[in-house]
Amino acid sequence: MSRISRFLPLLCALLGLAALLVPLTAARAAAPATQSVATGADFASAAWQDPWDFTNPSDLLLDNGGPASGLIRPSRTGGVVSFSIAGPAYVSPLWAGYPGSLRLGRDGGAAANMINAGAYTRMHLHAYASRPVSVLFEWFTCGAPAPSCLGAMTTGMGAGWN
């Protein structure tokens, strides 16, 4: 099995090219209808006994220049993370850290926090865009962000809920 197929994203970067994501408010758009799906394996619950539901500040660090960059007015309320962007930006749910940095807690560079793609085969992202946008998802298949283990995928998001 190749390194790419063994590990899901350690770093999932969301790159926006214009002012596209807006804070979630009732005036902007109503959330889509509830859907029922079969429960799958949950990496965060298994690794940290705490699901990635954005109720815990450790679920997504909004520190500028590290796990997130280019966010305007980032906030976390009731399990919803909201922010706007006006240029290149990224958000890293599992931040790989800086090369050579000490690995603590939920760092993506820690060996115990590498996501096994054989067990976790899907990622669910629910995002609102104010207009159509291209996004880039990036991941690393090794413990540190290095070009030799970088994977990427581009996709588009339409205006509204995606």
Short mmCIF file of N, CA and C in Angstrom, two decimals:
data_model
loop_
_atom_site.label_atom_id
_atom_site.label_comp_id
_atom_site.label_asym_id
_atom_site.label_seq_id
_atom_site.Cartn_x
_atom_site.Cartn_y
_atom_site.Cartn_z
N MET A 1 0.85 -1.17 0.00
CA MET A 1 0.00 0.00 0.00
C MET A 1 0.90 1.24 0.00
N SER A 2 0.62 2.19 -0.85
CA SER A 2 1.45 3.39 -0.94
C SER A 2 1.23 4.30 0.26
N ARG A 3 2.17 5.22 0.49
CA ARG A 3 2.04 6.17 1.60
C ARG A 3 0.78 7.00 1.42
N ILE A 4 0.46 7.36 0.20
CA ILE A 4 -0.71 8.21 -0.04
C ILE A 4 -1.98 7.47 0.33
N SER A 5 -2.07 6.19 0.03
CA SER A 5 -3.29 5.45 0.34
C SER A 5 -3.34 5.04 1.81
N ARG A 6 -2.22 5.11 2.54
CA ARG A 6 -2.21 4.71 3.95
C ARG A 6 -2.74 5.78 4.88
N PHE A 7 -2.59 7.02 4.53
CA PHE A 7 -2.97 8.07 5.46
C PHE A 7 -3.83 9.12 4.77
N LEU A 8 -4.93 9.48 5.43
CA LEU A 8 -5.77 10.58 4.96
C LEU A 8 -5.09 11.89 5.29
N PRO A 9 -5.68 12.97 4.94
CA PRO A 9 -5.04 14.27 5.15
C PRO A 9 -4.57 14.51 6.57
N LEU A 10 -3.29 14.87 6.71
CA LEU A 10 -2.80 15.40 7.97
C LEU A 10 -3.04 16.89 7.99
N LEU A 11 -3.01 17.43 6.83
CA LEU A 11 -3.26 18.86 6.71
C LEU A 11 -4.27 19.05 5.61
N CYS A 12 -5.39 19.59 5.92
CA CYS A 12 -6.43 19.82 4.93
C CYS A 12 -6.55 21.33 4.78
N ALA A 13 -6.09 21.84 3.69
CA ALA A 13 -6.07 23.29 3.53
C ALA A 13 -7.21 23.72 2.63
N LEU A 14 -7.87 24.74 3.04
CA LEU A 14 -8.96 25.33 2.27
C LEU A 14 -8.46 26.66 1.77
N LEU A 15 -8.33 26.78 0.45
CA LEU A 15 -7.76 27.97 -0.15
C LEU A 15 -8.84 28.71 -0.92
N GLY A 16 -9.10 29.93 -0.55
CA GLY A 16 -10.09 30.76 -1.24
C GLY A 16 -9.38 31.85 -2.02
N LEU A 17 -9.89 32.21 -3.16
CA LEU A 17 -9.24 33.19 -4.00
C LEU A 17 -9.90 34.55 -3.98
N ALA A 18 -11.04 34.69 -3.31
CA ALA A 18 -11.70 35.99 -3.20
C ALA A 18 -12.56 35.98 -1.96
N ALA A 19 -13.26 37.03 -1.68
CA ALA A 19 -14.13 37.09 -0.51
C ALA A 19 -15.33 36.19 -0.77
N LEU A 20 -15.28 34.97 -0.22
CA LEU A 20 -16.26 33.98 -0.63
C LEU A 20 -17.06 33.39 0.52
N LEU A 21 -16.42 33.09 1.62
CA LEU A 21 -17.14 32.50 2.74
C LEU A 21 -17.58 33.62 3.67
N VAL A 22 -18.78 33.52 4.16
CA VAL A 22 -19.31 34.57 5.02
C VAL A 22 -19.76 33.97 6.33
N PRO A 23 -19.81 34.77 7.39
CA PRO A 23 -20.32 34.24 8.66
C PRO A 23 -21.73 33.69 8.47
N LEU A 24 -22.02 32.62 9.19
CA LEU A 24 -23.31 31.96 9.07
C LEU A 24 -24.32 32.71 9.93
N THR A 25 -25.33 33.28 9.32
CA THR A 25 -26.40 33.96 10.05
C THR A 25 -27.72 33.56 9.44
N ALA A 26 -28.77 33.67 10.21
CA ALA A 26 -30.09 33.32 9.71
C ALA A 26 -30.47 34.21 8.54
N ALA A 27 -29.99 35.46 8.53
CA ALA A 27 -30.34 36.37 7.45
C ALA A 27 -29.68 35.97 6.14
N ARG A 28 -28.53 35.31 6.18
CA ARG A 28 -27.81 34.96 4.96
C ARG A 28 -28.43 33.75 4.27
N ALA A 29 -28.62 32.68 5.02
CA ALA A 29 -29.16 31.47 4.43
C ALA A 29 -29.55 30.50 5.52
N ALA A 30 -30.59 29.77 5.29
CA ALA A 30 -31.00 28.74 6.24
C ALA A 30 -30.17 27.49 6.00
N ALA A 31 -29.90 26.77 7.04
CA ALA A 31 -29.15 25.52 6.92
C ALA A 31 -29.97 24.53 6.11
N PRO A 32 -29.29 23.63 5.39
CA PRO A 32 -30.02 22.64 4.60
C PRO A 32 -30.77 21.66 5.49
N ALA A 33 -31.68 20.93 4.89
CA ALA A 33 -32.47 19.95 5.61
C ALA A 33 -31.57 18.88 6.23
N THR A 34 -31.99 18.34 7.35
CA THR A 34 -31.23 17.30 8.02
C THR A 34 -31.24 16.03 7.19
N GLN A 35 -30.09 15.36 7.12
CA GLN A 35 -29.98 14.10 6.40
C GLN A 35 -29.56 13.02 7.37
N SER A 36 -29.98 11.80 7.12
CA SER A 36 -29.56 10.68 7.95
C SER A 36 -28.60 9.82 7.15
N VAL A 37 -27.48 9.49 7.77
CA VAL A 37 -26.50 8.61 7.15
C VAL A 37 -26.02 7.62 8.20
N ALA A 38 -25.50 6.51 7.76
CA ALA A 38 -24.98 5.52 8.67
C ALA A 38 -23.75 6.07 9.38
N THR A 39 -23.62 5.78 10.66
CA THR A 39 -22.47 6.24 11.43
C THR A 39 -21.23 5.52 10.96
N GLY A 40 -20.18 6.27 10.76
CA GLY A 40 -18.90 5.69 10.35
C GLY A 40 -17.88 5.85 11.46
N ALA A 41 -16.69 5.36 11.21
CA ALA A 41 -15.60 5.51 12.17
C ALA A 41 -15.29 6.99 12.33
N ASP A 42 -15.00 7.40 13.55
CA ASP A 42 -14.71 8.80 13.86
C ASP A 42 -13.31 8.89 14.45
N PHE A 43 -12.37 9.42 13.66
CA PHE A 43 -10.98 9.50 14.07
C PHE A 43 -10.80 10.24 15.38
N ALA A 44 -11.37 11.44 15.51
CA ALA A 44 -11.16 12.25 16.71
C ALA A 44 -11.69 11.57 17.96
N SER A 45 -12.84 10.94 17.87
CA SER A 45 -13.38 10.23 19.04
C SER A 45 -12.48 9.07 19.44
N ALA A 46 -11.95 8.35 18.47
CA ALA A 46 -11.07 7.22 18.78
C ALA A 46 -9.71 7.69 19.30
N ALA A 47 -9.14 8.73 18.70
CA ALA A 47 -7.80 9.18 19.07
C ALA A 47 -7.79 10.00 20.35
N TRP A 48 -8.80 10.85 20.54
CA TRP A 48 -8.77 11.80 21.65
C TRP A 48 -10.00 11.71 22.57
N GLN A 49 -10.90 10.78 22.31
CA GLN A 49 -12.14 10.64 23.08
C GLN A 49 -12.95 11.95 23.07
N ASP A 50 -12.87 12.66 21.95
CA ASP A 50 -13.56 13.95 21.79
C ASP A 50 -13.83 14.15 20.30
N PRO A 51 -15.09 14.09 19.85
CA PRO A 51 -15.38 14.20 18.42
C PRO A 51 -15.02 15.58 17.86
N TRP A 52 -14.80 15.63 16.57
CA TRP A 52 -14.56 16.89 15.86
C TRP A 52 -15.92 17.53 15.61
N ASP A 53 -16.50 18.08 16.65
CA ASP A 53 -17.81 18.73 16.50
C ASP A 53 -17.72 20.24 16.71
N PHE A 54 -16.53 20.76 16.89
CA PHE A 54 -16.23 22.18 17.03
C PHE A 54 -16.84 22.82 18.27
N THR A 55 -17.19 22.00 19.29
CA THR A 55 -17.63 22.55 20.56
C THR A 55 -16.43 22.77 21.49
N ASN A 56 -15.34 22.08 21.26
CA ASN A 56 -14.12 22.20 22.05
C ASN A 56 -13.15 23.09 21.26
N PRO A 57 -12.57 24.13 21.88
CA PRO A 57 -11.63 24.99 21.16
C PRO A 57 -10.46 24.21 20.53
N SER A 58 -10.11 23.04 21.08
CA SER A 58 -9.03 22.23 20.50
C SER A 58 -9.45 21.53 19.22
N ASP A 59 -10.75 21.52 18.90
CA ASP A 59 -11.21 20.85 17.68
C ASP A 59 -10.68 21.54 16.43
N LEU A 60 -10.50 22.83 16.48
CA LEU A 60 -9.95 23.59 15.34
C LEU A 60 -9.31 24.85 15.89
N LEU A 61 -7.99 24.91 15.79
CA LEU A 61 -7.27 26.09 16.25
C LEU A 61 -7.38 27.18 15.19
N LEU A 62 -7.79 28.35 15.61
CA LEU A 62 -7.98 29.47 14.68
C LEU A 62 -6.84 30.47 14.77
N ASP A 63 -5.68 30.03 15.26
CA ASP A 63 -4.51 30.89 15.39
C ASP A 63 -4.01 31.31 14.01
N ASN A 64 -3.88 32.59 13.79
CA ASN A 64 -3.41 33.11 12.50
C ASN A 64 -1.94 32.78 12.30
N GLY A 65 -1.60 32.29 11.13
CA GLY A 65 -0.21 31.98 10.79
C GLY A 65 0.20 30.56 11.12
N GLY A 66 -0.64 29.81 11.75
CA GLY A 66 -0.34 28.41 12.07
C GLY A 66 -1.40 27.55 11.44
N PRO A 67 -2.32 27.03 12.25
CA PRO A 67 -3.37 26.17 11.73
C PRO A 67 -4.36 26.88 10.83
N ALA A 68 -4.39 28.20 10.88
CA ALA A 68 -5.29 28.98 10.02
C ALA A 68 -4.58 30.28 9.64
N SER A 69 -4.91 30.78 8.48
CA SER A 69 -4.32 32.05 8.04
C SER A 69 -5.27 32.73 7.07
N GLY A 70 -5.31 34.04 7.13
CA GLY A 70 -6.12 34.82 6.21
C GLY A 70 -7.59 34.88 6.56
N LEU A 71 -7.96 34.45 7.77
CA LEU A 71 -9.36 34.47 8.18
C LEU A 71 -9.73 35.83 8.75
N ILE A 72 -10.91 36.29 8.41
CA ILE A 72 -11.42 37.55 8.92
C ILE A 72 -12.52 37.23 9.94
N ARG A 73 -12.38 37.74 11.14
CA ARG A 73 -13.35 37.54 12.23
C ARG A 73 -13.69 36.06 12.47
N PRO A 74 -12.69 35.20 12.66
CA PRO A 74 -13.02 33.81 12.95
C PRO A 74 -13.72 33.69 14.30
N SER A 75 -14.72 32.82 14.37
CA SER A 75 -15.43 32.60 15.63
C SER A 75 -15.92 31.16 15.68
N ARG A 76 -16.21 30.72 16.89
CA ARG A 76 -16.73 29.38 17.12
C ARG A 76 -17.88 29.53 18.11
N THR A 77 -19.08 29.18 17.69
CA THR A 77 -20.25 29.30 18.56
C THR A 77 -21.17 28.10 18.34
N GLY A 78 -21.47 27.39 19.38
CA GLY A 78 -22.42 26.29 19.30
C GLY A 78 -22.06 25.22 18.29
N GLY A 79 -20.79 24.93 18.14
CA GLY A 79 -20.38 23.89 17.21
C GLY A 79 -20.26 24.35 15.77
N VAL A 80 -20.37 25.65 15.52
CA VAL A 80 -20.24 26.20 14.17
C VAL A 80 -19.04 27.13 14.13
N VAL A 81 -18.14 26.91 13.19
CA VAL A 81 -16.99 27.79 12.98
C VAL A 81 -17.36 28.71 11.82
N SER A 82 -17.20 30.01 12.04
CA SER A 82 -17.54 31.00 11.01
C SER A 82 -16.37 31.92 10.77
N PHE A 83 -16.20 32.35 9.54
CA PHE A 83 -15.17 33.32 9.19
C PHE A 83 -15.45 33.82 7.79
N SER A 84 -14.82 34.92 7.45
CA SER A 84 -14.83 35.43 6.08
C SER A 84 -13.40 35.41 5.58
N ILE A 85 -13.23 35.47 4.28
CA ILE A 85 -11.91 35.60 3.68
C ILE A 85 -11.98 36.64 2.57
N ALA A 86 -10.85 37.29 2.31
CA ALA A 86 -10.79 38.30 1.26
C ALA A 86 -9.61 38.06 0.34
N GLY A 87 -9.01 36.92 0.41
CA GLY A 87 -7.85 36.57 -0.41
C GLY A 87 -7.40 35.18 -0.03
N PRO A 88 -6.18 34.83 -0.37
CA PRO A 88 -5.69 33.49 -0.02
C PRO A 88 -5.82 33.23 1.47
N ALA A 89 -6.34 32.06 1.81
CA ALA A 89 -6.55 31.69 3.21
C ALA A 89 -6.50 30.17 3.32
N TYR A 90 -6.28 29.71 4.54
CA TYR A 90 -6.36 28.27 4.76
C TYR A 90 -6.81 27.98 6.17
N VAL A 91 -7.37 26.77 6.34
CA VAL A 91 -7.78 26.24 7.63
C VAL A 91 -7.29 24.80 7.67
N SER A 92 -6.62 24.44 8.75
CA SER A 92 -6.05 23.10 8.88
C SER A 92 -6.67 22.38 10.08
N PRO A 93 -7.64 21.50 9.85
CA PRO A 93 -8.25 20.77 10.97
C PRO A 93 -7.24 19.94 11.76
N LEU A 94 -6.26 19.37 11.10
CA LEU A 94 -5.21 18.61 11.78
C LEU A 94 -3.88 19.23 11.37
N TRP A 95 -3.47 20.25 12.10
CA TRP A 95 -2.28 21.04 11.78
C TRP A 95 -1.03 20.21 11.98
N ALA A 96 -0.22 20.11 10.95
CA ALA A 96 1.00 19.30 11.00
C ALA A 96 2.12 19.98 11.78
N GLY A 97 1.98 21.25 12.08
CA GLY A 97 3.01 21.97 12.83
C GLY A 97 4.14 22.43 11.94
N TYR A 98 5.08 23.09 12.55
CA TYR A 98 6.25 23.56 11.83
C TYR A 98 7.33 22.49 11.88
N PRO A 99 8.12 22.34 10.80
CA PRO A 99 9.19 21.33 10.82
C PRO A 99 10.10 21.55 12.03
N GLY A 100 10.37 20.47 12.76
CA GLY A 100 11.26 20.52 13.90
C GLY A 100 10.59 20.95 15.20
N SER A 101 9.30 21.28 15.16
CA SER A 101 8.64 21.72 16.38
C SER A 101 8.29 20.54 17.28
N LEU A 102 8.12 20.82 18.57
CA LEU A 102 7.74 19.81 19.54
C LEU A 102 6.31 19.37 19.26
N ARG A 103 6.06 18.08 19.24
CA ARG A 103 4.72 17.54 18.95
C ARG A 103 3.95 17.33 20.25
N LEU A 104 2.84 18.01 20.38
CA LEU A 104 2.02 17.92 21.59
C LEU A 104 0.56 17.71 21.20
N GLY A 105 -0.18 17.02 22.04
CA GLY A 105 -1.63 16.92 21.92
C GLY A 105 -2.13 16.50 20.57
N ARG A 106 -2.85 17.40 19.90
CA ARG A 106 -3.54 17.08 18.65
C ARG A 106 -2.75 17.46 17.41
N ASP A 107 -1.45 17.62 17.53
CA ASP A 107 -0.63 17.96 16.37
C ASP A 107 -0.68 16.86 15.33
N GLY A 108 -0.87 17.25 14.07
CA GLY A 108 -0.91 16.28 12.99
C GLY A 108 0.42 15.62 12.73
N GLY A 109 1.51 16.25 13.16
CA GLY A 109 2.83 15.68 12.96
C GLY A 109 3.17 14.57 13.92
N ALA A 110 2.41 14.41 14.99
CA ALA A 110 2.66 13.34 15.95
C ALA A 110 2.24 12.00 15.34
N ALA A 111 3.09 11.01 15.47
CA ALA A 111 2.82 9.71 14.85
C ALA A 111 1.47 9.14 15.27
N ALA A 112 1.09 9.31 16.53
CA ALA A 112 -0.18 8.78 17.02
C ALA A 112 -1.39 9.46 16.38
N ASN A 113 -1.19 10.61 15.77
CA ASN A 113 -2.29 11.36 15.18
C ASN A 113 -2.38 11.23 13.66
N MET A 114 -1.59 10.37 13.07
CA MET A 114 -1.71 10.14 11.63
C MET A 114 -3.01 9.39 11.37
N ILE A 115 -3.75 9.83 10.39
CA ILE A 115 -5.05 9.24 10.10
C ILE A 115 -4.88 8.09 9.12
N ASN A 116 -5.27 6.91 9.52
CA ASN A 116 -5.15 5.71 8.70
C ASN A 116 -6.29 5.67 7.68
N ALA A 117 -5.96 5.81 6.41
CA ALA A 117 -6.97 5.84 5.35
C ALA A 117 -7.71 4.52 5.19
N GLY A 118 -7.16 3.44 5.69
CA GLY A 118 -7.86 2.17 5.64
C GLY A 118 -9.05 2.13 6.59
N ALA A 119 -8.95 2.87 7.68
CA ALA A 119 -10.03 2.92 8.66
C ALA A 119 -10.95 4.11 8.45
N TYR A 120 -10.40 5.23 8.01
CA TYR A 120 -11.16 6.47 7.83
C TYR A 120 -11.13 6.84 6.35
N THR A 121 -12.17 6.44 5.65
CA THR A 121 -12.17 6.55 4.18
C THR A 121 -12.92 7.77 3.65
N ARG A 122 -13.55 8.54 4.53
CA ARG A 122 -14.34 9.69 4.06
C ARG A 122 -14.13 10.88 4.96
N MET A 123 -14.30 12.04 4.36
CA MET A 123 -14.29 13.28 5.12
C MET A 123 -15.57 14.03 4.78
N HIS A 124 -16.21 14.59 5.78
CA HIS A 124 -17.44 15.35 5.55
C HIS A 124 -17.18 16.80 5.91
N LEU A 125 -17.41 17.69 4.98
CA LEU A 125 -17.25 19.12 5.18
C LEU A 125 -18.54 19.79 4.77
N HIS A 126 -19.06 20.64 5.63
CA HIS A 126 -20.29 21.37 5.36
C HIS A 126 -19.91 22.84 5.36
N ALA A 127 -19.98 23.50 4.21
CA ALA A 127 -19.52 24.88 4.11
C ALA A 127 -20.49 25.72 3.29
N TYR A 128 -20.54 27.00 3.61
CA TYR A 128 -21.38 27.95 2.90
C TYR A 128 -20.48 28.91 2.14
N ALA A 129 -20.78 29.15 0.87
CA ALA A 129 -20.05 30.12 0.06
C ALA A 129 -21.02 31.17 -0.45
N SER A 130 -20.60 32.43 -0.43
CA SER A 130 -21.48 33.51 -0.88
C SER A 130 -21.57 33.55 -2.40
N ARG A 131 -20.59 32.96 -3.08
CA ARG A 131 -20.63 32.84 -4.53
C ARG A 131 -19.74 31.67 -4.93
N PRO A 132 -19.80 31.21 -6.18
CA PRO A 132 -18.97 30.06 -6.58
C PRO A 132 -17.48 30.32 -6.33
N VAL A 133 -16.80 29.28 -5.92
CA VAL A 133 -15.37 29.39 -5.58
C VAL A 133 -14.66 28.07 -5.87
N SER A 134 -13.40 28.16 -6.21
CA SER A 134 -12.55 26.98 -6.30
C SER A 134 -11.83 26.82 -4.98
N VAL A 135 -11.74 25.60 -4.49
CA VAL A 135 -11.04 25.33 -3.25
C VAL A 135 -10.00 24.24 -3.49
N LEU A 136 -8.99 24.24 -2.66
CA LEU A 136 -7.91 23.27 -2.75
C LEU A 136 -7.80 22.55 -1.42
N PHE A 137 -7.83 21.24 -1.46
CA PHE A 137 -7.61 20.41 -0.28
C PHE A 137 -6.20 19.84 -0.42
N GLU A 138 -5.40 20.00 0.62
CA GLU A 138 -4.04 19.47 0.62
C GLU A 138 -3.86 18.57 1.83
N TRP A 139 -2.98 17.59 1.71
CA TRP A 139 -2.66 16.71 2.82
C TRP A 139 -1.23 16.24 2.68
N PHE A 140 -0.69 15.81 3.79
CA PHE A 140 0.66 15.26 3.81
C PHE A 140 0.59 13.82 4.29
N THR A 141 1.39 12.96 3.68
CA THR A 141 1.39 11.54 4.03
C THR A 141 2.57 11.19 4.91
N CYS A 142 3.21 12.19 5.50
CA CYS A 142 4.31 11.96 6.42
C CYS A 142 4.13 12.89 7.61
N GLY A 143 4.99 12.77 8.60
CA GLY A 143 4.82 13.51 9.84
C GLY A 143 5.16 14.99 9.79
N ALA A 144 5.72 15.48 8.70
CA ALA A 144 6.06 16.90 8.61
C ALA A 144 5.69 17.40 7.23
N PRO A 145 5.31 18.66 7.12
CA PRO A 145 4.97 19.18 5.80
C PRO A 145 6.20 19.24 4.89
N ALA A 146 6.25 18.32 3.94
CA ALA A 146 7.37 18.25 3.00
C ALA A 146 6.81 18.02 1.59
N PRO A 147 7.37 18.67 0.59
CA PRO A 147 6.87 18.50 -0.79
C PRO A 147 6.84 17.05 -1.25
N SER A 148 7.73 16.21 -0.74
CA SER A 148 7.79 14.82 -1.18
C SER A 148 6.58 14.00 -0.74
N CYS A 149 5.82 14.48 0.23
CA CYS A 149 4.66 13.71 0.68
C CYS A 149 3.38 14.55 0.64
N LEU A 150 3.32 15.51 -0.26
CA LEU A 150 2.16 16.38 -0.41
C LEU A 150 1.18 15.80 -1.42
N GLY A 151 -0.09 15.78 -1.06
CA GLY A 151 -1.16 15.42 -1.97
C GLY A 151 -2.12 16.59 -2.05
N ALA A 152 -2.85 16.71 -3.14
CA ALA A 152 -3.78 17.83 -3.29
C ALA A 152 -4.91 17.47 -4.23
N MET A 153 -6.04 18.14 -4.04
CA MET A 153 -7.20 17.96 -4.89
C MET A 153 -7.95 19.28 -4.95
N THR A 154 -8.31 19.72 -6.13
CA THR A 154 -9.13 20.93 -6.27
C THR A 154 -10.57 20.53 -6.56
N THR A 155 -11.47 21.37 -6.14
CA THR A 155 -12.89 21.17 -6.41
C THR A 155 -13.57 22.52 -6.38
N GLY A 156 -14.79 22.55 -6.79
CA GLY A 156 -15.53 23.80 -6.75
C GLY A 156 -16.66 23.73 -5.74
N MET A 157 -17.03 24.90 -5.22
CA MET A 157 -18.20 25.01 -4.36
C MET A 157 -19.11 26.02 -5.03
N GLY A 158 -20.40 25.71 -5.07
CA GLY A 158 -21.37 26.64 -5.61
C GLY A 158 -21.81 27.64 -4.54
N ALA A 159 -22.53 28.66 -4.96
CA ALA A 159 -23.08 29.60 -4.01
C ALA A 159 -24.09 28.89 -3.13
N GLY A 160 -24.06 29.14 -1.84
CA GLY A 160 -24.97 28.49 -0.89
C GLY A 160 -24.27 27.39 -0.14
N TRP A 161 -25.06 26.47 0.40
CA TRP A 161 -24.51 25.37 1.19
C TRP A 161 -23.91 24.29 0.30
N ASN A 162 -22.79 23.81 0.67
CA ASN A 162 -22.08 22.74 -0.04
C ASN A 162 -21.74 21.65 0.96
#
